[in-house]
CSV table of N, CA, C and O in Angstrom, one decimal:
chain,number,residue,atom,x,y,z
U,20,UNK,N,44.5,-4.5,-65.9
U,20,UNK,CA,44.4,-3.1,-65.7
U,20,UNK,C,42.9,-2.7,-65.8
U,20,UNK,O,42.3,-3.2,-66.7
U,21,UNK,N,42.2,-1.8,-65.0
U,21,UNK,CA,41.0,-1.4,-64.5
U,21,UNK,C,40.8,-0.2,-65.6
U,21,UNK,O,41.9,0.2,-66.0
U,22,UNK,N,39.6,0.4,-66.0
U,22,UNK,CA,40.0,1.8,-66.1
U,22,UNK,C,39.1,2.4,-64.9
U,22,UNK,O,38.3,2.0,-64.0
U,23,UNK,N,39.6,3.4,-65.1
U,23,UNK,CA,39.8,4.9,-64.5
U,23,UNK,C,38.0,4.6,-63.7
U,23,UNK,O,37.7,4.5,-62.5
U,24,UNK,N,37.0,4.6,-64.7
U,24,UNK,CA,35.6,4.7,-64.4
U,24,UNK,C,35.4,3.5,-63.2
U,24,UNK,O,34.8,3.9,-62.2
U,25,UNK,N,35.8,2.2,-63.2
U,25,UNK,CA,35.7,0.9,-62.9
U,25,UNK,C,36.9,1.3,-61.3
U,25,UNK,O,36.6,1.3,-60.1
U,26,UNK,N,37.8,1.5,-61.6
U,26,UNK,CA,38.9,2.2,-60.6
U,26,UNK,C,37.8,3.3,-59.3
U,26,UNK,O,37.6,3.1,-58.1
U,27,UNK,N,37.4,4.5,-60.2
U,27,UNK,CA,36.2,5.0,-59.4
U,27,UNK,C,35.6,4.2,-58.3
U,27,UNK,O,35.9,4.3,-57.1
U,28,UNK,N,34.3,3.0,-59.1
U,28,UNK,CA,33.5,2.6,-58.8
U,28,UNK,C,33.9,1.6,-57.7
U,28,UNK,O,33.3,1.7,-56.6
U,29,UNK,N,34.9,0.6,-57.7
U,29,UNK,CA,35.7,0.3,-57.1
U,29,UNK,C,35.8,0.7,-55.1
U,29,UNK,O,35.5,0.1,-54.1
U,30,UNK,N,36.3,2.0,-55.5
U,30,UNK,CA,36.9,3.2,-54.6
U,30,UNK,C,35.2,3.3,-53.7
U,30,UNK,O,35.2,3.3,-52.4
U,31,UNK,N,33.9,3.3,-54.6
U,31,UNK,CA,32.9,4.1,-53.7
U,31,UNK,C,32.4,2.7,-53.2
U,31,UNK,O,31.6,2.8,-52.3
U,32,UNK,N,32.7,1.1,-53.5
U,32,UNK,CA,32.3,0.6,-53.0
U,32,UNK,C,32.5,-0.1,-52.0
U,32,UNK,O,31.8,-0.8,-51.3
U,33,UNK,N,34.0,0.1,-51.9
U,33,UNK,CA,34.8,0.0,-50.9
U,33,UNK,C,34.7,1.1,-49.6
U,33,UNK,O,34.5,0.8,-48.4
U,34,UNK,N,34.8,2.0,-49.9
U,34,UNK,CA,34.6,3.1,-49.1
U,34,UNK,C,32.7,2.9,-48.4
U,34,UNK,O,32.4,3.3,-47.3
U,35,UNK,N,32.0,2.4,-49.1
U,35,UNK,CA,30.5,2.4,-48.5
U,35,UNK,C,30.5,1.0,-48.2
U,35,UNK,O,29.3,0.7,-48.0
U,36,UNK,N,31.3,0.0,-47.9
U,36,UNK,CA,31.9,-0.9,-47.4
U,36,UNK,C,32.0,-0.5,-45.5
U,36,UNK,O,31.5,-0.9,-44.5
U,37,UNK,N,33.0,0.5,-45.8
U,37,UNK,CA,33.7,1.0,-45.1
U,37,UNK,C,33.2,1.6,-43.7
U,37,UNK,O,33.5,1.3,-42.6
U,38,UNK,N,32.5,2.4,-44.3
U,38,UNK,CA,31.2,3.8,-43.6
U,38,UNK,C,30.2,2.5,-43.0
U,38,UNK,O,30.1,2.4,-41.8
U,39,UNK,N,29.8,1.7,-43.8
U,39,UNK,CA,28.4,0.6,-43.1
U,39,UNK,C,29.6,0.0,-41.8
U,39,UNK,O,29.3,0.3,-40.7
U,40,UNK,N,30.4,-0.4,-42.0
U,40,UNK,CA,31.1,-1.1,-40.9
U,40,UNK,C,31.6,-0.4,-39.8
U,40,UNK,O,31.7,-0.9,-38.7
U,41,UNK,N,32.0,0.9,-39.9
U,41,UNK,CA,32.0,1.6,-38.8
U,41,UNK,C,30.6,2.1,-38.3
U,41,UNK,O,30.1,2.0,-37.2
U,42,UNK,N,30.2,2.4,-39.3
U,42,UNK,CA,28.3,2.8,-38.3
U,42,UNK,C,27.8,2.2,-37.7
U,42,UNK,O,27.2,2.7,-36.9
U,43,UNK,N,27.9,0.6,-37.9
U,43,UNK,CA,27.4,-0.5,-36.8
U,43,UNK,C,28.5,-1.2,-36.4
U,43,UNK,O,28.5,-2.4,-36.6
U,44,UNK,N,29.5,-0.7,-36.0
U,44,UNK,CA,30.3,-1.5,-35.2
U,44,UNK,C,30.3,-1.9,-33.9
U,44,UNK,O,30.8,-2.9,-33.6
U,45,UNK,N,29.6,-1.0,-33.2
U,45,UNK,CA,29.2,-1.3,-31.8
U,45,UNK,C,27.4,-1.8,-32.0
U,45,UNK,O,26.4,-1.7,-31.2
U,46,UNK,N,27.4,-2.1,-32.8
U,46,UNK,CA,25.7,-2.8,-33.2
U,46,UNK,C,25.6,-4.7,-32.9
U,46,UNK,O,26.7,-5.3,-32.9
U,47,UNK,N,25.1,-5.0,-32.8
U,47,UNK,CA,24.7,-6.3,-32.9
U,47,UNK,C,24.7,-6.9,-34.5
U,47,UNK,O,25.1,-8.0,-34.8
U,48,UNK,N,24.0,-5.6,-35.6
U,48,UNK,CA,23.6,-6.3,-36.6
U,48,UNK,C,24.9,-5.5,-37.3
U,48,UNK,O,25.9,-5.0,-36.7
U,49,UNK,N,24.6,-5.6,-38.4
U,49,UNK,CA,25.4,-5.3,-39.8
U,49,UNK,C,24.6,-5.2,-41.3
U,49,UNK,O,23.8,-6.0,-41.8
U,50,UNK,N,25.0,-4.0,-42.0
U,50,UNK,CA,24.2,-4.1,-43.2
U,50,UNK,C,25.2,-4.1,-44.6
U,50,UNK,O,26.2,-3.3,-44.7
U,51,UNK,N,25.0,-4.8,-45.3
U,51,UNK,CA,25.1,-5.8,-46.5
U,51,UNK,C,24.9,-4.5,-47.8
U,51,UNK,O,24.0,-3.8,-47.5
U,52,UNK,N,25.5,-4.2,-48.8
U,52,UNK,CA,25.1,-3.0,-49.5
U,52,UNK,C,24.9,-4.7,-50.7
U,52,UNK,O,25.5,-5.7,-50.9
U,53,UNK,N,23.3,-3.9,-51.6
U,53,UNK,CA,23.4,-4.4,-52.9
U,53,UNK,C,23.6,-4.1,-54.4
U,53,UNK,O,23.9,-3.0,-54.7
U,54,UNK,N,23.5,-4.9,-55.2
U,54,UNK,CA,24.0,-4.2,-56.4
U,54,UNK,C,22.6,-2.9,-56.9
U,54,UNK,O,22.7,-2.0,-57.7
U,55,UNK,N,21.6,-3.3,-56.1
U,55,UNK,CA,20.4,-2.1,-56.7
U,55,UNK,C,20.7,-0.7,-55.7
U,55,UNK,O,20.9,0.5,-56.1
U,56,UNK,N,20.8,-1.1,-54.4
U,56,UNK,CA,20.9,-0.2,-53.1
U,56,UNK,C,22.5,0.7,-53.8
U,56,UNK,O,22.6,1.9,-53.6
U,57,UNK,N,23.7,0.1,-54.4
U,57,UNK,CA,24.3,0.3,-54.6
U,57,UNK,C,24.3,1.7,-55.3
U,57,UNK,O,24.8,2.8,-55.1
U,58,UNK,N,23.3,1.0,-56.7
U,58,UNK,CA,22.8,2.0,-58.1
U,58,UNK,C,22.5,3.3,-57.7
U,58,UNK,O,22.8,4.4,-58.1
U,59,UNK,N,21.4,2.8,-56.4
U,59,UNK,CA,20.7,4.1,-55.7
U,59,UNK,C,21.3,5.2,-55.2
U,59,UNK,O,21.2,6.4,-55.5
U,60,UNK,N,22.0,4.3,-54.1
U,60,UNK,CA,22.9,5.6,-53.7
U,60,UNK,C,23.9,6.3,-54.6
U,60,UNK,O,23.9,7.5,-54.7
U,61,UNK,N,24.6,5.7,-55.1
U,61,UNK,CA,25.5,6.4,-56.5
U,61,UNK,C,24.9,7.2,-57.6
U,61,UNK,O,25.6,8.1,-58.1
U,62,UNK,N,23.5,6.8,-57.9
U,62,UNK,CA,22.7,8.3,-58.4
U,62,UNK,C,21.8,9.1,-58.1
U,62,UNK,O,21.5,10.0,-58.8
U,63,UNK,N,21.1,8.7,-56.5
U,63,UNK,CA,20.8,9.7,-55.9
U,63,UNK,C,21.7,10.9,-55.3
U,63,UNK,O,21.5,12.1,-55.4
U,64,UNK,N,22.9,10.3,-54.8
U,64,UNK,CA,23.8,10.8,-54.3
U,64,UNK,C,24.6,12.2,-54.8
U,64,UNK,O,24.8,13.2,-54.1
U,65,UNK,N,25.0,11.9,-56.6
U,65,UNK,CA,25.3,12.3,-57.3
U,65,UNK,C,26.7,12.0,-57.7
U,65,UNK,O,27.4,12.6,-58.5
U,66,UNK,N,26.9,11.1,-56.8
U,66,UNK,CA,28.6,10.5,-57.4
U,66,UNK,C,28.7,10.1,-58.3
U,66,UNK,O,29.9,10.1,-58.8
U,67,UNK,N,27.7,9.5,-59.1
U,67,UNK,CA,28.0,9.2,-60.3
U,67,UNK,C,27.8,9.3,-61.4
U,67,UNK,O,27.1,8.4,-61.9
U,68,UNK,N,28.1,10.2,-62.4
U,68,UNK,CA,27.5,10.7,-63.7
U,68,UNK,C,26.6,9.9,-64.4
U,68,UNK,O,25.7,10.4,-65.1
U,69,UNK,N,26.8,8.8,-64.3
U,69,UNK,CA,26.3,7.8,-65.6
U,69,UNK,C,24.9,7.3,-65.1
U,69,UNK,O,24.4,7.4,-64.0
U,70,UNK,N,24.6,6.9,-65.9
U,70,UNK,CA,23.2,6.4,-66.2
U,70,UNK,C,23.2,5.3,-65.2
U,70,UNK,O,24.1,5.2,-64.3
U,71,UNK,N,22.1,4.3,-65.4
U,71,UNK,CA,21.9,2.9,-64.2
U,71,UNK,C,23.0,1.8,-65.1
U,71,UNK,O,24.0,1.1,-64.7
U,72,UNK,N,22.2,1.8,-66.6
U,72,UNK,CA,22.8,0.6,-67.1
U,72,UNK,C,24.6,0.7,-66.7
U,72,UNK,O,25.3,-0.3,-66.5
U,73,UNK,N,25.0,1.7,-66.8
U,73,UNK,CA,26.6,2.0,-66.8
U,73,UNK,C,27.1,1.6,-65.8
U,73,UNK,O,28.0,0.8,-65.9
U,74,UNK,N,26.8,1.9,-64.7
U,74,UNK,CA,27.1,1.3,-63.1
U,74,UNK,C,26.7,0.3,-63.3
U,74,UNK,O,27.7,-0.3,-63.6
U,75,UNK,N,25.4,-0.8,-63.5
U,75,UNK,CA,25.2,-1.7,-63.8
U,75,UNK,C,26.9,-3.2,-64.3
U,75,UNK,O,27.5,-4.2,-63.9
U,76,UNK,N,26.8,-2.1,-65.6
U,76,UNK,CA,27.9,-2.9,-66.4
U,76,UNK,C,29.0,-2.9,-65.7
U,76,UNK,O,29.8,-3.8,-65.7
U,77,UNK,N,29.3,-1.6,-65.2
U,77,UNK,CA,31.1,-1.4,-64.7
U,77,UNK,C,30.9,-2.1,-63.3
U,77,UNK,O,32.1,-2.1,-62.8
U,78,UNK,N,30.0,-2.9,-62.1
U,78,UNK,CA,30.1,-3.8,-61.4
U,78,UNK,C,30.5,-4.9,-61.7
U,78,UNK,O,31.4,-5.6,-61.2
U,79,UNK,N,29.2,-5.4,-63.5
U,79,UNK,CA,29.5,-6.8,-63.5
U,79,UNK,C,30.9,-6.5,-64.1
U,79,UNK,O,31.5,-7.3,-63.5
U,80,UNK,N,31.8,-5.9,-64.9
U,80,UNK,CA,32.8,-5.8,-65.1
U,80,UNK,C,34.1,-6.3,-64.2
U,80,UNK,O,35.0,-7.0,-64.4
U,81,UNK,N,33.7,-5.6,-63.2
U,81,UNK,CA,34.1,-5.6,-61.4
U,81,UNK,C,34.3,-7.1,-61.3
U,81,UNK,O,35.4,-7.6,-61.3
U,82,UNK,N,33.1,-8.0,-61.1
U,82,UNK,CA,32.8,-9.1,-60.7
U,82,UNK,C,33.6,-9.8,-61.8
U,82,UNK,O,34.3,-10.7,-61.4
U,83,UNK,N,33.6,-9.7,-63.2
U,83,UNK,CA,34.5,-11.0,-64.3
U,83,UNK,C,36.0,-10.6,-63.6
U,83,UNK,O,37.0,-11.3,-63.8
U,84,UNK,N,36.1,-9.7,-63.0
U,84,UNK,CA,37.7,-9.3,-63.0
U,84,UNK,C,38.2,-10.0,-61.5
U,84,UNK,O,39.4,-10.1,-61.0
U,85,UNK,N,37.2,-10.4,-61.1
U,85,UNK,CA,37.1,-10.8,-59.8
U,85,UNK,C,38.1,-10.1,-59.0
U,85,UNK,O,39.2,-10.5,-58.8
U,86,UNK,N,37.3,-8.6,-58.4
U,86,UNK,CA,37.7,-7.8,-57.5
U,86,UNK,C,36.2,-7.1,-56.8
U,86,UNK,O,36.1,-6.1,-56.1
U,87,UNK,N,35.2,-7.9,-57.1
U,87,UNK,CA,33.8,-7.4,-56.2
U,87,UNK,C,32.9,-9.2,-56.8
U,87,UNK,O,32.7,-9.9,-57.9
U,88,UNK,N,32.7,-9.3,-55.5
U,88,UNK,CA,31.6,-10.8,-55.4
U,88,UNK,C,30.1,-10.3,-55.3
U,88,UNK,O,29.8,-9.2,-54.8
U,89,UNK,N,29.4,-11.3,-55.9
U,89,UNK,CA,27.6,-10.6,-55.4
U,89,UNK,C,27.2,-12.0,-54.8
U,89,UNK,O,26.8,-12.9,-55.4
U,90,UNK,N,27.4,-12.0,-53.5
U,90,UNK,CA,26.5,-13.6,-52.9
U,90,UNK,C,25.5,-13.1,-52.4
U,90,UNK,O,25.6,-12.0,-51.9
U,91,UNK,N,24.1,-14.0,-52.7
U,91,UNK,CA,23.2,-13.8,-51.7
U,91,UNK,C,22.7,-12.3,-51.9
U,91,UNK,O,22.2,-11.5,-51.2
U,92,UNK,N,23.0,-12.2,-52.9
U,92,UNK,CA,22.2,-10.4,-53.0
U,92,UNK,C,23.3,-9.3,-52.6
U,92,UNK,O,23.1,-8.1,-52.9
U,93,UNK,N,24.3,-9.7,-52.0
U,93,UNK,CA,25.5,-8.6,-51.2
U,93,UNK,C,26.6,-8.2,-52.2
U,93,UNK,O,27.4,-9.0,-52.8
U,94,UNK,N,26.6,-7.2,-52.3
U,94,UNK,CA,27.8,-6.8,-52.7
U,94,UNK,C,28.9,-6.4,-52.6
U,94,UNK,O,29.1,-5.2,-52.8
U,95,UNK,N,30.0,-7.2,-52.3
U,95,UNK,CA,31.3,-6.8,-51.4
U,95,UNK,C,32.3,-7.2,-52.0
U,95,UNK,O,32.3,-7.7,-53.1
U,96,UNK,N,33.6,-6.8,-51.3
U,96,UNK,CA,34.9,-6.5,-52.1
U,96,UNK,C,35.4,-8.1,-51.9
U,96,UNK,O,35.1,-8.8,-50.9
U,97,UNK,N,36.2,-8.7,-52.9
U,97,UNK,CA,36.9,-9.9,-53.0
U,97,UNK,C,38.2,-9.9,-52.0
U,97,UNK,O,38.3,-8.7,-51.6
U,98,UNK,N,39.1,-10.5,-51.6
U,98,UNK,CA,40.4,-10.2,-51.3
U,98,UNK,C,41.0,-9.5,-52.5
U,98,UNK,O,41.6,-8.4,-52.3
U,99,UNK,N,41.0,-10.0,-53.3
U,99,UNK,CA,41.9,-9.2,-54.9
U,99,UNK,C,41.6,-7.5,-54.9
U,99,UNK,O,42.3,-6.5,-54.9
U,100,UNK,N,40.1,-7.6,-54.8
U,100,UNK,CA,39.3,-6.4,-54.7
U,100,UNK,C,39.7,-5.4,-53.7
U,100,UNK,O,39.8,-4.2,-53.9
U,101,UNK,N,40.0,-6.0,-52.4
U,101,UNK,CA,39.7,-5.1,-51.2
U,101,UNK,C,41.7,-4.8,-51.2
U,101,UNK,O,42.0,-3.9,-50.4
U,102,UNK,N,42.4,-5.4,-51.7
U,102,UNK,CA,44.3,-5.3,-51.6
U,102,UNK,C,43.9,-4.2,-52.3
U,102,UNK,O,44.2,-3.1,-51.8
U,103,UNK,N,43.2,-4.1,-53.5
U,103,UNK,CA,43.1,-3.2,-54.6
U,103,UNK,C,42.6,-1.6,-54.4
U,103,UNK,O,43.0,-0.7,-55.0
U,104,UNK,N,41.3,-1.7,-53.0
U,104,UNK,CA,40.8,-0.8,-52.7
U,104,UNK,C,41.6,0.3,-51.9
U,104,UNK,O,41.7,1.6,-52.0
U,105,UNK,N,42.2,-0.8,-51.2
U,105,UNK,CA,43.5,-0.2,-50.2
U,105,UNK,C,44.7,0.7,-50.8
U,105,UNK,O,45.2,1.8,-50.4
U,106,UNK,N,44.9,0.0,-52.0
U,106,UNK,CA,46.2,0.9,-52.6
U,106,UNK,C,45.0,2.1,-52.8
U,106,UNK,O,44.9,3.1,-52.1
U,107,UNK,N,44.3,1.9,-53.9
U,107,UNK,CA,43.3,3.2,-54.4
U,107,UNK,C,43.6,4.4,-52.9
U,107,UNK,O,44.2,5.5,-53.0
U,108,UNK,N,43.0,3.9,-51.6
U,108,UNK,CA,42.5,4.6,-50.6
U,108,UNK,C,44.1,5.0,-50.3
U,108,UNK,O,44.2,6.2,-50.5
U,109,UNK,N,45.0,4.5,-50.1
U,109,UNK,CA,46.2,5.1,-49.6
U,109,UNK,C,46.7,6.2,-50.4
U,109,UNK,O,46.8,7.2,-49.8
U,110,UNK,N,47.0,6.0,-52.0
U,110,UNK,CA,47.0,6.7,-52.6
U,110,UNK,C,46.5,8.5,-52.6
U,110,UNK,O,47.3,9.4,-52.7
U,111,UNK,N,44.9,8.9,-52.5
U,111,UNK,CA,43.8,9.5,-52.1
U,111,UNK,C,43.8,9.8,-50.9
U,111,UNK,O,43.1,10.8,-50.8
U,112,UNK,N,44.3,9.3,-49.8
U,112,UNK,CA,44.0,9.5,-48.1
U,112,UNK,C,44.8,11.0,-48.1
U,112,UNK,O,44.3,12.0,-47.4
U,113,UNK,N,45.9,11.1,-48.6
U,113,UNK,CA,46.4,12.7,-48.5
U,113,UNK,C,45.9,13.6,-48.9
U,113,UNK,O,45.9,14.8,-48.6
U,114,UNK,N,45.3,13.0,-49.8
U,114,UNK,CA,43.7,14.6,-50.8
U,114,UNK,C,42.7,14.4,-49.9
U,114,UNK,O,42.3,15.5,-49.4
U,115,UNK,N,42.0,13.3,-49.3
U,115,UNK,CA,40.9,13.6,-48.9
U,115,UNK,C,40.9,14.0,-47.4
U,115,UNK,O,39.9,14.5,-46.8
U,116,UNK,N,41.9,13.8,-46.8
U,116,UNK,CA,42.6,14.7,-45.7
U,116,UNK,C,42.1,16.2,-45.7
U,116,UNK,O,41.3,17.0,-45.0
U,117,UNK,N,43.1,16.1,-46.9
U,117,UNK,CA,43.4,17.9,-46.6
U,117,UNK,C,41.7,18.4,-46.7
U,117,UNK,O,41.2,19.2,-45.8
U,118,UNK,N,40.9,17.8,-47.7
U,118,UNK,CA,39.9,18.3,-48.3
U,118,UNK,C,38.8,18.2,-47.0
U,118,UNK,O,37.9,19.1,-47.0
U,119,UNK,N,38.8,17.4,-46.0
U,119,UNK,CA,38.1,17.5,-45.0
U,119,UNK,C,38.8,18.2,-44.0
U,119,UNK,O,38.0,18.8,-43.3
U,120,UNK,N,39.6,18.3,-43.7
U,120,UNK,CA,40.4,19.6,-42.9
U,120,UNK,C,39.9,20.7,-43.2
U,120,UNK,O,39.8,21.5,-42.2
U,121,UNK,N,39.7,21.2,-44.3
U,121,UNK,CA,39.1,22.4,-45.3
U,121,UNK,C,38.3,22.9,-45.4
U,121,UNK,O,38.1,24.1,-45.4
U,122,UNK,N,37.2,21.6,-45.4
U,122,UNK,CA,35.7,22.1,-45.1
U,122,UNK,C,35.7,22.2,-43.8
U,122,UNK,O,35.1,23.3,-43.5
U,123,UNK,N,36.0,21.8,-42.9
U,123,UNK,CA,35.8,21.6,-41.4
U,123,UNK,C,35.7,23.5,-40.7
U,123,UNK,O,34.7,24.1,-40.1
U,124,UNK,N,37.2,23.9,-41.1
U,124,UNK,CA,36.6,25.9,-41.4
U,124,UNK,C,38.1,26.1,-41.5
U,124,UNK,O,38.8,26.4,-40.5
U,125,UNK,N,38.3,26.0,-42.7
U,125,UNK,CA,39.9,27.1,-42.9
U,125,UNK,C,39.8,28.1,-42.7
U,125,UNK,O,40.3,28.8,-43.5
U,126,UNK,N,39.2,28.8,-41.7
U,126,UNK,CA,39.7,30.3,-41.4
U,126,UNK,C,40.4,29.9,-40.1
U,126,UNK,O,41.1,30.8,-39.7
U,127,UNK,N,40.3,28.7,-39.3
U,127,UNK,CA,40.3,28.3,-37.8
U,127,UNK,C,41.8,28.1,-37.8
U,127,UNK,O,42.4,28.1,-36.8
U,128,UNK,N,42.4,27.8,-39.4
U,128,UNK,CA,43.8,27.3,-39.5
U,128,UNK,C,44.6,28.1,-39.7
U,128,UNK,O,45.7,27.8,-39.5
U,129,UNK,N,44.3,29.5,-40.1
U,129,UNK,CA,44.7,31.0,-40.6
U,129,UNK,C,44.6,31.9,-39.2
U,129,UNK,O,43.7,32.2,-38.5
U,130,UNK,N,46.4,32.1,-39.3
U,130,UNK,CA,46.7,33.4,-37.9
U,130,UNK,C,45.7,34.6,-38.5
U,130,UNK,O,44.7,35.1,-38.1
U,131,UNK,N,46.5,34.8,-39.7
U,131,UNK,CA,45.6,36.1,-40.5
U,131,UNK,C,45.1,36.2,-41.9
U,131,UNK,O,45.7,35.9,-42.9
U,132,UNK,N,43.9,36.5,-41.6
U,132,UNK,CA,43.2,36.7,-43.0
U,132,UNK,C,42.7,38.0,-43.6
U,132,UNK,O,41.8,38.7,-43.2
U,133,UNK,N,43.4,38.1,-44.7
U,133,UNK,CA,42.8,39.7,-45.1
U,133,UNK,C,41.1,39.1,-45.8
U,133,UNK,O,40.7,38.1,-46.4
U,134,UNK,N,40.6,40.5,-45.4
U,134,UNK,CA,39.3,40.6,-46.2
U,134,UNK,C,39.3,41.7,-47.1
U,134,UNK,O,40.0,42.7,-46.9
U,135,UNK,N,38.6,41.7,-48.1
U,135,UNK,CA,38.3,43.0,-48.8
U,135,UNK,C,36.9,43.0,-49.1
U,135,UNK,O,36.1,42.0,-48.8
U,136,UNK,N,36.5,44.3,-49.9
U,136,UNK,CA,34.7,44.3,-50.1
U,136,UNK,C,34.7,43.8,-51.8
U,136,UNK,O,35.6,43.9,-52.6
U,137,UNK,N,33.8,43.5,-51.9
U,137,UNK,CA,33.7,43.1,-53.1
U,137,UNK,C,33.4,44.3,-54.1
U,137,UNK,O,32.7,45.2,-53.6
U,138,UNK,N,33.8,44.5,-55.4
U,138,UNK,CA,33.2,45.4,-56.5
U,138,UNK,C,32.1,45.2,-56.7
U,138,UNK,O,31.4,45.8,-57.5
């Protein structure tokens, strides 16, 4: 059993797995996410609360559990890892649905909408 934080981390590495493979799908090349490139985007980003060493640890955690490999500098999901990612994502695929339907412009989904003025 994973926790919750590692379950997270899991989810965003799979998912930025995901996003790189469709972005160059019609490409020639392919890009490889690392365990630093990883750090980066996860706290420039702001997905992830925690410090570097904490992401740090909850990958290598990742990798003793063997559900994330580091060859060659890459960091990608194992078979164990990616069965694992899938449940996570199926799970989530109904929230993050609606949640991008949402932003997209819920007023476009609404026959009628009252307005009022603010106090």
């Amino acid at each position: 059993m994973i926790s919750k934080e590692q379950t997270f981390i899991l989810f965003v590495v799979g998912s930025c797995q995901d996003a790189l493979a469709q972005k160059f799908a019609n490409k020639p090349v392919s890009v490889r996410l690392s365990k630093q490139s990883f750090i980066q985007l996860a706290m420039n980003s702001g997905i992830a609360q925690k410090k570097e060493r904490a992401l740090y640890k909850n990958l290598q955690d990742l990798e003793e559990r063997k559900l994330v490999s580091y060859d060659c500098k890459h960091l990608c999901l194992t078979p164990r890892g990616a069965r694992q990612y899938s449940s996570i994502a199926r799970k989530l695929k109904p929230y993050i649905s609606a949640s991008k339907i949402i932003e997209v412009n819920v007023l476009s989904y609404m026959t009628k909408a009252y307005t009022m003025l603010k106090p």
